[in-house]
Coordinates of C-alpha atoms and ligand atoms in Angstrom, one line a residue:
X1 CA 221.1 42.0 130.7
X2 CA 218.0 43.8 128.8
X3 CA 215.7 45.9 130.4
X4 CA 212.3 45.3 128.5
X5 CA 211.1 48.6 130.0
X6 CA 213.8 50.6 127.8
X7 CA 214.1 48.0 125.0
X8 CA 210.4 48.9 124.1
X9 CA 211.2 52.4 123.2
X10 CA 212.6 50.9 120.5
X11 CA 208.4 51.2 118.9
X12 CA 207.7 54.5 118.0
X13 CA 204.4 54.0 119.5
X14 CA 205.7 54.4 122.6
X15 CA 208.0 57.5 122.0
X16 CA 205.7 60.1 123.0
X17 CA 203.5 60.3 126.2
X18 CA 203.0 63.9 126.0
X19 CA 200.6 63.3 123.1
X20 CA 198.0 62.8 125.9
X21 CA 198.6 66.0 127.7
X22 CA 198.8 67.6 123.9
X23 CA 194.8 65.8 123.6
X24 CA 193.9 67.3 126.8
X25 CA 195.2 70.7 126.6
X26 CA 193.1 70.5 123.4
X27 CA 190.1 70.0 125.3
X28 CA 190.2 72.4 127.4
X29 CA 191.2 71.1 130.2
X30 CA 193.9 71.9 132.9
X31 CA 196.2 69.4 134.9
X32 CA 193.9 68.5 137.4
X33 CA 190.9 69.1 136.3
X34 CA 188.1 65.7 136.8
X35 CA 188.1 63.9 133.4
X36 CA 185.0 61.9 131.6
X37 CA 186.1 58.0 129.9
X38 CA 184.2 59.0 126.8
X39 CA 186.7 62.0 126.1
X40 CA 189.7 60.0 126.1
X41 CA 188.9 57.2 124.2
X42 CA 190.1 58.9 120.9
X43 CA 193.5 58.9 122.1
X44 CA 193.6 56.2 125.6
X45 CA 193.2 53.0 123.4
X46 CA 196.0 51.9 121.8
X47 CA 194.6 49.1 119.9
X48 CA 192.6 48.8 116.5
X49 CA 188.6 50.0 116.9
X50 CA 188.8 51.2 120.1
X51 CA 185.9 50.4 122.4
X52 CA 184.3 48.6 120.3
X53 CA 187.1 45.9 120.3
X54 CA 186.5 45.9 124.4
X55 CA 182.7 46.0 123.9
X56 CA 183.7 42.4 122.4
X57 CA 185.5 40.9 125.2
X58 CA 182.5 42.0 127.6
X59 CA 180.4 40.2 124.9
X60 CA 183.0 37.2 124.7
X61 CA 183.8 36.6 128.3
X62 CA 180.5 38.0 129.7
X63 CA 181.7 40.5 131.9
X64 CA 179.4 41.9 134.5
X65 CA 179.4 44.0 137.9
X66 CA 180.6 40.9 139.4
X67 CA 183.4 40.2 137.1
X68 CA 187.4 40.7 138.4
X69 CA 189.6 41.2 135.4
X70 CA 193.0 41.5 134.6
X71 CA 194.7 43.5 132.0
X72 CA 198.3 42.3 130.8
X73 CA 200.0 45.3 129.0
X74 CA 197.7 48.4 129.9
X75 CA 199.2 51.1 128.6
X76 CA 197.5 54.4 128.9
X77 CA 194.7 52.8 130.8
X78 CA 192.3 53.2 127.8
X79 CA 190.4 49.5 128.1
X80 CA 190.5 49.4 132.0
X81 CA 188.8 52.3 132.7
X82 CA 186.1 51.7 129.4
X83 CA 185.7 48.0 130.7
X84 CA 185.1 48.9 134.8
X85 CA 182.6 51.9 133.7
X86 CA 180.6 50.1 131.0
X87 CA 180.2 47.0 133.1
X88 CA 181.2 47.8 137.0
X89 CA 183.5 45.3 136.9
X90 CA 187.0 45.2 139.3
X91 CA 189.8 45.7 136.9
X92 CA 193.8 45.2 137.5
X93 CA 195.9 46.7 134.7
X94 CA 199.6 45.4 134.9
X95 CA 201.4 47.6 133.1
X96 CA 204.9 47.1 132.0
X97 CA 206.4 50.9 131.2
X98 CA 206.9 53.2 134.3
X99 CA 205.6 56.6 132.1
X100 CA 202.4 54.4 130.9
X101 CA 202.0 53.3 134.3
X102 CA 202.2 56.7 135.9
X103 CA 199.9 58.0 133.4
X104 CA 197.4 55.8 133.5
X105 CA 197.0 55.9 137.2
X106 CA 196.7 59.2 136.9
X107 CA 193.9 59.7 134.4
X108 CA 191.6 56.9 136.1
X109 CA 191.4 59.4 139.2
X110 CA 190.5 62.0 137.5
X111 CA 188.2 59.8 135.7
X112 CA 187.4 59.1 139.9
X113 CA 187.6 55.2 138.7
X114 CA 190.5 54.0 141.4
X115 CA 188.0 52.4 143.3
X116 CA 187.2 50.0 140.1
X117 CA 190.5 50.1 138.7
X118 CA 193.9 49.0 140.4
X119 CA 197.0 50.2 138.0
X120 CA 200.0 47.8 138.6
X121 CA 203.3 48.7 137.1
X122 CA 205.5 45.7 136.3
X123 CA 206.7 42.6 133.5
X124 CA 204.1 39.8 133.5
X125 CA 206.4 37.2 133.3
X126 CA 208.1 38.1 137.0
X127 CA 205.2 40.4 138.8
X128 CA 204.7 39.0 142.0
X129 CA 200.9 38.3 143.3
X130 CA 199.5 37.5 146.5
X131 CA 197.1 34.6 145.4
X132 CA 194.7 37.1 143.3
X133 CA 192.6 35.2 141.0
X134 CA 190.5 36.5 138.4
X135 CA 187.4 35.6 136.1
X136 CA 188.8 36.6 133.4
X137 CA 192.2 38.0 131.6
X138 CA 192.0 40.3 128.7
X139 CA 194.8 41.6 126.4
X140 CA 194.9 44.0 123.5
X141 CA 198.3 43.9 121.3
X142 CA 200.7 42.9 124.1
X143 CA 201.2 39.6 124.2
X144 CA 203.5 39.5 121.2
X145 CA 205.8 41.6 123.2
X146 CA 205.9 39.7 125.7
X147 CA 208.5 36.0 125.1
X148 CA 208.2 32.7 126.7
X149 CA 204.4 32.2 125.8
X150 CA 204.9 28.8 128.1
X151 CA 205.4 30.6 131.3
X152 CA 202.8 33.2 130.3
X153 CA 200.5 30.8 130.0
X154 CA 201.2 28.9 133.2
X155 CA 200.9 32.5 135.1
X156 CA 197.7 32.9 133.6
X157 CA 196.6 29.9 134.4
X158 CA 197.8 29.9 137.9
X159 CA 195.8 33.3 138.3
X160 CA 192.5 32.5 136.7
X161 CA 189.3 30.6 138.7
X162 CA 188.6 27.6 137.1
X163 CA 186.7 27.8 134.2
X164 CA 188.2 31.8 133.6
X165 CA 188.5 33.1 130.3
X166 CA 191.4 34.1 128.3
X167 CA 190.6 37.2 125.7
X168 CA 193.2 38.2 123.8
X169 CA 193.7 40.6 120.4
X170 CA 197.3 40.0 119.4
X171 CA 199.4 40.1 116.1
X172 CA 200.4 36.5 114.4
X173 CA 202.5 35.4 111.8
X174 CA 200.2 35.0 108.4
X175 CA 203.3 33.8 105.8
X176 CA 207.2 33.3 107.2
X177 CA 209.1 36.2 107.8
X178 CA 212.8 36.0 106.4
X179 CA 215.8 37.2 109.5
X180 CA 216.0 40.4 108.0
X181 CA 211.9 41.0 108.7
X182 CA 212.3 39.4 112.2
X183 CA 215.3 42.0 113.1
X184 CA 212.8 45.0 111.5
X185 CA 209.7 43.6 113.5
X186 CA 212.0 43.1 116.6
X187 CA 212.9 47.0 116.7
X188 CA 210.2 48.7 114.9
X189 CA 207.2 46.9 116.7
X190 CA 209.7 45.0 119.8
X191 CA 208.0 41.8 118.4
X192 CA 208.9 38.8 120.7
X193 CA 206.8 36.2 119.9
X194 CA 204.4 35.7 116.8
X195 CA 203.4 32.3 116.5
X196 CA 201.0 31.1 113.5
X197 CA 197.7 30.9 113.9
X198 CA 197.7 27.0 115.0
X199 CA 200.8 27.7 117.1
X200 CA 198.9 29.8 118.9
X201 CA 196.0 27.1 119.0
X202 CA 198.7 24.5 119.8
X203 CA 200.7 26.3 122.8
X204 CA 197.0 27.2 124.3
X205 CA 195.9 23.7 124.3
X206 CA 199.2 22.5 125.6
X207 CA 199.3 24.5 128.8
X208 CA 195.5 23.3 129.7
X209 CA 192.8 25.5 127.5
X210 CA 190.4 25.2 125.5
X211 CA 190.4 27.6 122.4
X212 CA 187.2 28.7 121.9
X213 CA 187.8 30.9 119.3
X214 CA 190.4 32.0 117.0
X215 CA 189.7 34.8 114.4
X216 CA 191.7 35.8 111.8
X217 CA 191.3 39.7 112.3
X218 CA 195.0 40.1 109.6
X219 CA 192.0 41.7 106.6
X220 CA 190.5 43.5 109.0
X221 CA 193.4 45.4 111.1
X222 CA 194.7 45.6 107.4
X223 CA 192.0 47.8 106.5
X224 CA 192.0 49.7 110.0
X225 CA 195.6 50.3 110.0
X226 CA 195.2 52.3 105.8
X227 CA 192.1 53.7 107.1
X228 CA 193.9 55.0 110.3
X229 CA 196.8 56.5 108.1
X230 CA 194.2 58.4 105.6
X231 CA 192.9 60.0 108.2
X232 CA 196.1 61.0 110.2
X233 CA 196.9 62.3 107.0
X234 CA 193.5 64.4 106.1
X235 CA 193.6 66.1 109.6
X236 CA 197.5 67.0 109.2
X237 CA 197.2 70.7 110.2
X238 CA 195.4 69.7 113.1
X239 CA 197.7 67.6 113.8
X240 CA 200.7 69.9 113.8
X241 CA 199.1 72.3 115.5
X242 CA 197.8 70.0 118.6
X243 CA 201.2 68.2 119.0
X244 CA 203.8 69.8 116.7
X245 CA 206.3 68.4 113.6
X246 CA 208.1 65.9 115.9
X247 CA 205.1 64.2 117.1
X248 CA 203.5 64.1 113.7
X249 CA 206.2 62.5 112.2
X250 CA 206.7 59.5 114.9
X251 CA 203.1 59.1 114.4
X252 CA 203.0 58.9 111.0
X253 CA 205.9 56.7 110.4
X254 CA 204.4 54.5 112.8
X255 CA 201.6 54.2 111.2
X256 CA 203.4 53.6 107.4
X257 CA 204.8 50.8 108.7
X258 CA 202.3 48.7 110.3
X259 CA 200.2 49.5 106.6
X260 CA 203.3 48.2 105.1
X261 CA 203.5 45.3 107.1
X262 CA 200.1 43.7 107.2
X263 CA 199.7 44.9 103.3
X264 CA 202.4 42.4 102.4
X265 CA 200.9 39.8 104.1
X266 CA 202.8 38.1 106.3
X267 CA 201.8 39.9 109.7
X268 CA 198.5 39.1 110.9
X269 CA 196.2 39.7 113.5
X270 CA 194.3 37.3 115.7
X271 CA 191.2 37.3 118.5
X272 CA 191.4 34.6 121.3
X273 CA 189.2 33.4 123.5
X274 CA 190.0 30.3 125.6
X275 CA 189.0 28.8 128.2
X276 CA 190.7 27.3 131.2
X277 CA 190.1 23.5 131.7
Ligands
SAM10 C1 200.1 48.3 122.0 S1 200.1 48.6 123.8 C2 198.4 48.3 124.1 C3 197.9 49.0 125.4 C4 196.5 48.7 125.8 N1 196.3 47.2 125.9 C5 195.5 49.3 124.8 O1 195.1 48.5 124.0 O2 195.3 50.5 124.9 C6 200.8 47.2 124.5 C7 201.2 47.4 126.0 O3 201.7 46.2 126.5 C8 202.8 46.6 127.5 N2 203.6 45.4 127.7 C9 204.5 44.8 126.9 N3 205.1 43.8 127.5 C10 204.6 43.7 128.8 C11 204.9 42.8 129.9 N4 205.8 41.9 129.8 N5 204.2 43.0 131.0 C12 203.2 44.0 131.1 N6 203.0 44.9 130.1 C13 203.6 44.7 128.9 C14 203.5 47.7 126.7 O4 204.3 48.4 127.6 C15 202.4 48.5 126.1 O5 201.9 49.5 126.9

């Protein structure tokens, strides 16, 4: 059977956690030592335009103090821990990958956010809850890992208050891909489901939302993703020196491919926000 926490690995993304310790060693600071959000969000969100992309769902969902929010594919922690300090809100970040996991957790101590923030570690479409329900449930660039988007949405359904909002940033299918693109987006980004845009309207509607809003971001994460490349590139020495060749290469082939891949048009990038009905 596969194990989605190993067949991930398969992104290079997701290759090298020590890049974090490599970011914090380059800020001077040692293994324990108490940590501030606002340093780490150069390197903690692993999305396109950072904060600002959260800064939109708090906008989007109107997320407050009194706000209880779920995260579906946390990663490093990066959103959780922006989201619960800008706002106050009570943040759960279900993360599938044990090393992410374990990371994360660990930095939102030191950030001395574990009252606000809960880590979880665990798959989405099996993690067992004990009747939680949220206001809200955010996602940035996970949900196309993820399969079954019926169940998905049934589970989030089944854990949002009536009336809760869905926010999601997530990679779509612009133009058909042919079966050799599908196998390359299956092990170079562990792509598992990119509907079109309407599919994605469609399947939302079908399992009882209301799409508020569905934004073709494929131009913009286009531009972000050269942009991003450029300036891996310009700050190469720095680069090397902060994380070594290894690292630098990953990162950069990483980043050559998703420029390749939304330059020819047929990935694309959407923002959601529905609304439970
Ligand atoms: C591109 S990363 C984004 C992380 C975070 N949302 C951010 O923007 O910084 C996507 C994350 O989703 C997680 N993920 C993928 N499938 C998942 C699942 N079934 N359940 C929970 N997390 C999942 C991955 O392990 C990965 O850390």
């Amino acid at each position: 059977m596969n194990d989605p926490d190993s067949d991930i690995k398969s992104m290079k993304l997701y290759h090298h956690l020590n890049r974090v310790m490599n970011e914090l060693r380059e800020l001077g600071k040692d293994e324990t030592e108490v940590l501030r959000v606002d340093e780490l969000s150069g390197f903690d969100q692993l999305h396109y335009h950072g904060t600002e992309a959260v800064d939109e769902a708090i906008r989007a969902v109107g997320i407050n103090e009194h706000s209880t929010v779920l995260e579906i594919g946390s990663g490093l922690g990066g959103p959780a821990r922006y989201l619960a300090s800008a706002t106050g809100a009570e943040v759960t970040a279900l993360e599938l990958q044990e090393d992410h996991h374990l990371m994360a957790s660990d930095l939102t101590a030191r950030c001395g956010l574990g009252g606000s923030v809960k880590h979880l570690c665990g798959d989405f479409l099996t993690h067992p809850w004990d009747g939680e329900r949220f206001q809200a449930i955010v996602s940035w660039l996970a949900l196309y890992h993820i399969p079954q988007r019926e169940v998905l949405l049934e589970r989030c359904r089944s854990l949002l208050e009536i009336g809760g909002f869905v926010y999601a940033e997530d990679l779509c299918e612009r133009r058909p891909f042919d079966d050799l693109e599908k196998e390359e987006l299956r092990s170079e980004l562990y792509a598992n489901y990119l509907p079109t845009r309407d599919q994605y309207r469609l399947d939302l509607v079908a399992s009882g939302f209301e799409a508020v809003l569905l934004e073709d971001m494929s131009d913009d994460w286009t531009a972000f993703t050269r942009a991003r490349l450029d300036q891996y590139l310009e700050h190469r020495d720095r680069h090397l020196r902060v994380h070594g060749e290894e690292v630098f290469e990953t990162m950069c082939g990483f980043y050559e491919t998703m420029v390749r891949l939304f330059s020819e048009g047929k990935l694309g990038g959407v923002r959601v926000v529905a609304r439970m009905i």
